[in-house]
Coordinates of C-alpha atoms in Angstrom, one line a residue:
M20 CA -14.8 18.0 10.2
R21 CA -14.6 14.6 12.0
L22 CA -11.3 12.9 11.2
A23 CA -10.6 9.2 11.5
I24 CA -7.1 7.9 11.3
L25 CA -6.8 4.3 10.1
I26 CA -3.6 2.4 10.9
P27 CA -3.1 -1.0 9.3
T28 CA -0.6 -3.1 11.3
L29 CA 1.3 -6.4 11.1
D30 CA 4.1 -7.1 13.6
E31 CA 4.7 -3.4 14.3
A32 CA 5.4 -3.5 18.0
R33 CA 8.7 -1.5 17.5
S34 CA 7.0 1.6 16.1
V35 CA 3.2 1.4 16.8
E36 CA 3.2 3.2 20.1
A37 CA 4.9 6.3 18.8
T38 CA 2.7 6.3 15.7
L39 CA -0.5 6.0 17.7
A40 CA 0.5 8.7 20.2
N41 CA 1.2 11.0 17.3
A42 CA -2.2 10.1 15.6
R43 CA -4.0 10.7 18.8
R44 CA -3.1 14.4 18.6
F45 CA -4.9 14.9 15.3
A46 CA -7.8 12.4 15.1
D47 CA -11.3 12.2 16.5
E48 CA -11.1 8.5 16.0
V49 CA -8.0 6.3 15.9
I50 CA -8.7 2.9 14.3
V51 CA -6.2 0.1 14.2
V52 CA -6.8 -2.9 11.9
D53 CA -4.3 -5.7 12.6
G54 CA -3.5 -8.3 10.0
G55 CA -2.5 -11.1 12.4
S56 CA 0.5 -9.9 14.4
T57 CA 2.5 -12.4 16.3
D58 CA 4.2 -9.8 18.5
D59 CA 2.7 -7.3 21.0
T60 CA 1.3 -5.0 18.4
R61 CA -2.4 -5.5 19.3
A62 CA -1.8 -5.2 23.1
L63 CA 0.3 -2.0 22.6
A64 CA -2.3 -0.5 20.2
G65 CA -5.0 -1.0 22.8
H66 CA -3.5 1.7 25.0
F67 CA -4.0 4.4 22.4
A68 CA -6.6 3.4 19.8
D69 CA -10.3 3.8 20.1
V70 CA -10.7 0.4 18.6
V71 CA -8.4 -2.4 17.5
L72 CA -9.9 -4.6 14.8
Q73 CA -8.7 -7.8 13.1
A74 CA -8.7 -8.6 9.4
P75 CA -7.0 -11.1 7.1
P76 CA -3.4 -9.9 6.3
G77 CA -3.2 -7.6 3.3
R78 CA -3.2 -3.8 3.6
G79 CA -6.0 -3.3 1.1
G80 CA -8.4 -5.4 3.1
Q81 CA -7.3 -4.1 6.4
I82 CA -7.9 -0.5 5.3
A83 CA -11.3 -1.4 3.8
R84 CA -12.3 -2.8 7.2
G85 CA -11.1 0.4 8.8
V86 CA -13.1 2.5 6.4
R87 CA -16.3 0.6 7.3
E88 CA -15.6 1.3 11.0
A89 CA -14.9 5.0 10.3
R90 CA -18.3 5.2 8.5
E91 CA -20.1 3.7 11.4
R92 CA -18.4 6.2 13.7
R93 CA -19.6 9.0 11.4
A94 CA -16.2 10.3 10.2
D95 CA -16.2 12.9 7.5
V96 CA -12.6 12.2 6.4
A97 CA -10.5 9.1 6.7
L98 CA -6.7 9.2 6.7
V99 CA -4.5 6.1 6.3
L100 CA -1.3 6.3 8.4
H101 CA 1.3 3.6 8.1
A102 CA 2.5 2.2 11.4
D103 CA 6.0 3.6 10.9
S104 CA 4.9 7.2 10.0
Q105 CA 4.1 10.3 11.9
L106 CA 2.1 13.5 11.0
A107 CA 3.6 17.0 11.6
P108 CA 2.0 19.9 13.4
G109 CA -0.5 21.6 11.2
A110 CA -1.5 18.4 9.3
R111 CA -5.2 18.5 10.4
E112 CA -5.5 22.1 9.5
A113 CA -4.0 21.4 6.1
I114 CA -6.6 18.7 5.5
E115 CA -9.5 20.9 6.6
E116 CA -8.4 23.7 4.3
A117 CA -8.0 21.3 1.3
V118 CA -11.5 19.9 1.9
D119 CA -13.0 23.4 2.2
Q120 CA -11.4 24.2 -1.1
G121 CA -13.1 21.3 -2.8
Y122 CA -10.4 18.6 -2.9
V123 CA -11.8 15.1 -2.4
G124 CA -8.5 13.6 -1.1
G125 CA -4.8 13.4 -1.5
G126 CA -1.7 13.0 0.7
F127 CA 1.3 14.8 2.1
E128 CA 4.8 15.5 1.0
V129 CA 7.2 13.0 2.6
R130 CA 10.3 13.1 4.7
F131 CA 12.4 10.1 5.6
D132 CA 13.6 9.8 9.2
S133 CA 17.2 9.0 8.2
P134 CA 19.9 11.8 8.3
K135 CA 21.7 10.4 5.3
R136 CA 22.0 12.7 2.3
R137 CA 20.7 10.2 -0.2
F138 CA 17.3 10.4 1.5
R139 CA 17.1 14.1 1.0
W140 CA 17.4 13.4 -2.8
G141 CA 14.8 10.7 -2.4
E142 CA 12.4 13.1 -0.7
R143 CA 12.8 15.6 -3.5
F144 CA 12.1 12.9 -6.1
V145 CA 9.0 11.5 -4.3
N146 CA 7.5 14.9 -3.8
W147 CA 8.2 15.9 -7.4
R148 CA 6.6 12.7 -8.6
S149 CA 3.6 13.2 -6.4
R150 CA 3.0 16.8 -7.6
T151 CA 3.8 16.1 -11.2
F152 CA 1.5 13.0 -11.5
G153 CA -1.0 14.0 -8.8
V154 CA -0.8 10.6 -7.1
P155 CA 0.6 10.6 -3.5
L156 CA 1.2 7.0 -2.4
G157 CA 0.6 5.1 0.8
D158 CA 3.6 6.3 2.9
Q159 CA 2.3 9.9 2.3
A160 CA -0.6 9.6 4.6
Q161 CA -3.4 9.3 2.0
F162 CA -6.7 10.9 3.0
A163 CA -10.2 11.2 1.4
T164 CA -13.6 12.4 2.3
M165 CA -16.0 9.6 3.2
T166 CA -18.3 10.8 0.4
A167 CA -15.5 10.3 -2.2
I168 CA -14.6 6.9 -0.8
E169 CA -18.1 5.7 -1.1
A170 CA -18.5 7.3 -4.6
V171 CA -15.5 5.4 -6.0
G172 CA -16.5 2.0 -4.5
G173 CA -14.4 2.0 -1.4
F174 CA -10.8 1.0 -0.9
P175 CA -9.4 -1.6 -3.3
L176 CA -9.2 -5.2 -2.0
S177 CA -5.9 -5.7 -3.8
P178 CA -2.9 -7.7 -2.7
I179 CA -0.5 -5.0 -3.9
L180 CA -0.5 -1.4 -5.1
E181 CA -3.8 -0.7 -3.3
D182 CA -2.6 2.8 -2.6
L183 CA -1.9 3.6 -6.3
Q184 CA -5.2 2.1 -7.3
F185 CA -7.1 4.1 -4.7
M186 CA -5.6 7.4 -5.7
R187 CA -6.4 6.7 -9.4
R188 CA -10.0 6.0 -8.5
L189 CA -10.2 9.2 -6.5
R190 CA -8.6 11.3 -9.2
S191 CA -11.3 10.1 -11.6
Y192 CA -13.8 11.5 -9.1
G193 CA -12.3 14.9 -8.1
S194 CA -9.2 16.9 -7.5
L195 CA -6.4 15.6 -5.3
A196 CA -4.1 17.7 -3.1
V197 CA -0.4 17.1 -2.1
L198 CA -0.1 19.0 1.2
R199 CA 2.6 20.3 3.5
P200 CA 3.8 19.9 6.2
S201 CA 5.6 16.7 5.4
V202 CA 4.7 13.3 6.9
T203 CA 7.8 11.6 8.4
T204 CA 8.2 8.0 7.5
S205 CA 10.7 5.3 8.3
A206 CA 13.6 4.7 5.9
R207 CA 14.1 1.2 7.2
R208 CA 13.1 -0.6 4.0
L209 CA 15.3 1.7 1.9
E210 CA 18.2 1.4 4.2
R211 CA 18.6 -2.3 3.2
G212 CA 19.3 -1.2 -0.4
T213 CA 18.0 2.1 -1.7
L214 CA 18.6 1.6 -5.4
S215 CA 17.4 -2.0 -5.5
Q216 CA 14.2 -1.0 -3.7
V217 CA 13.5 1.9 -6.0
A218 CA 14.2 -0.2 -9.0
R219 CA 11.8 -2.9 -7.7
N220 CA 9.1 -0.4 -7.1
W221 CA 9.4 1.1 -10.5
S222 CA 9.4 -2.3 -12.2
I223 CA 6.2 -3.2 -10.3
W224 CA 4.5 0.1 -11.3
L225 CA 5.5 -0.3 -14.9
L226 CA 4.1 -3.9 -15.1
Y227 CA 0.9 -2.7 -13.5
F228 CA 0.5 0.1 -16.1
V229 CA 1.0 -2.3 -19.0
G230 CA -1.8 -4.5 -17.6
V231 CA -0.2 -7.2 -15.4
S232 CA -2.7 -8.2 -12.7
P233 CA -2.2 -7.2 -9.1
E234 CA -2.3 -10.9 -8.2
R235 CA 0.7 -11.7 -10.5
L236 CA 2.5 -8.6 -9.3
A237 CA 2.1 -9.7 -5.7
R238 CA 3.7 -13.0 -6.4
L239 CA 6.5 -11.4 -8.3
Y240 CA 7.1 -8.9 -5.4
R241 CA 7.3 -11.8 -2.9
M242 CA 9.8 -13.6 -5.1
Q243 CA 12.1 -10.5 -5.4
R244 CA 12.2 -9.9 -1.6

């Protein structure tokens, strides 16, 4: 199995080196797609990544560009890793086993990097949600076979909720896995207001499921920040 790790970035100089050094241990190809950083992200990424690409800002479009590059590099599986997340030992083996068992994609259980107790409860909730509904989200290191990505029409070019839309597409194509060991992700956004961030996320998801367009949701999300 040839694994490409895709890392979309935007002003991630603080964390990108550690993330890329981690990704380098698992991937055959490390592909960074930058959305127009104004800090040192691109320069730092160049020390670790096989290629650093540029795309208009927006995670969906950045990932779609990375997928095209992964296809050109003959990857069998693409994994999207956020620039503030790190995989745990055994992650690649878990993906290989899942693919061998017929899963077309999925993600990992999550662990937040904060020692605060409330984040242990948050982890339990996120992992319960992922296993119950079968839809791991973007900060859970989503992965998919290239065959499945092409079969569902590629990665969504959406201004928001691209991770949810992608997993829903994949689930219509085949079985998804939620794997261990956990991926560790930054709690920095939640540190600024855990309950308010959770409430905001759930409100956005609810509006999406009742039919509000991603474009309107993106505008609403920017207004709430």
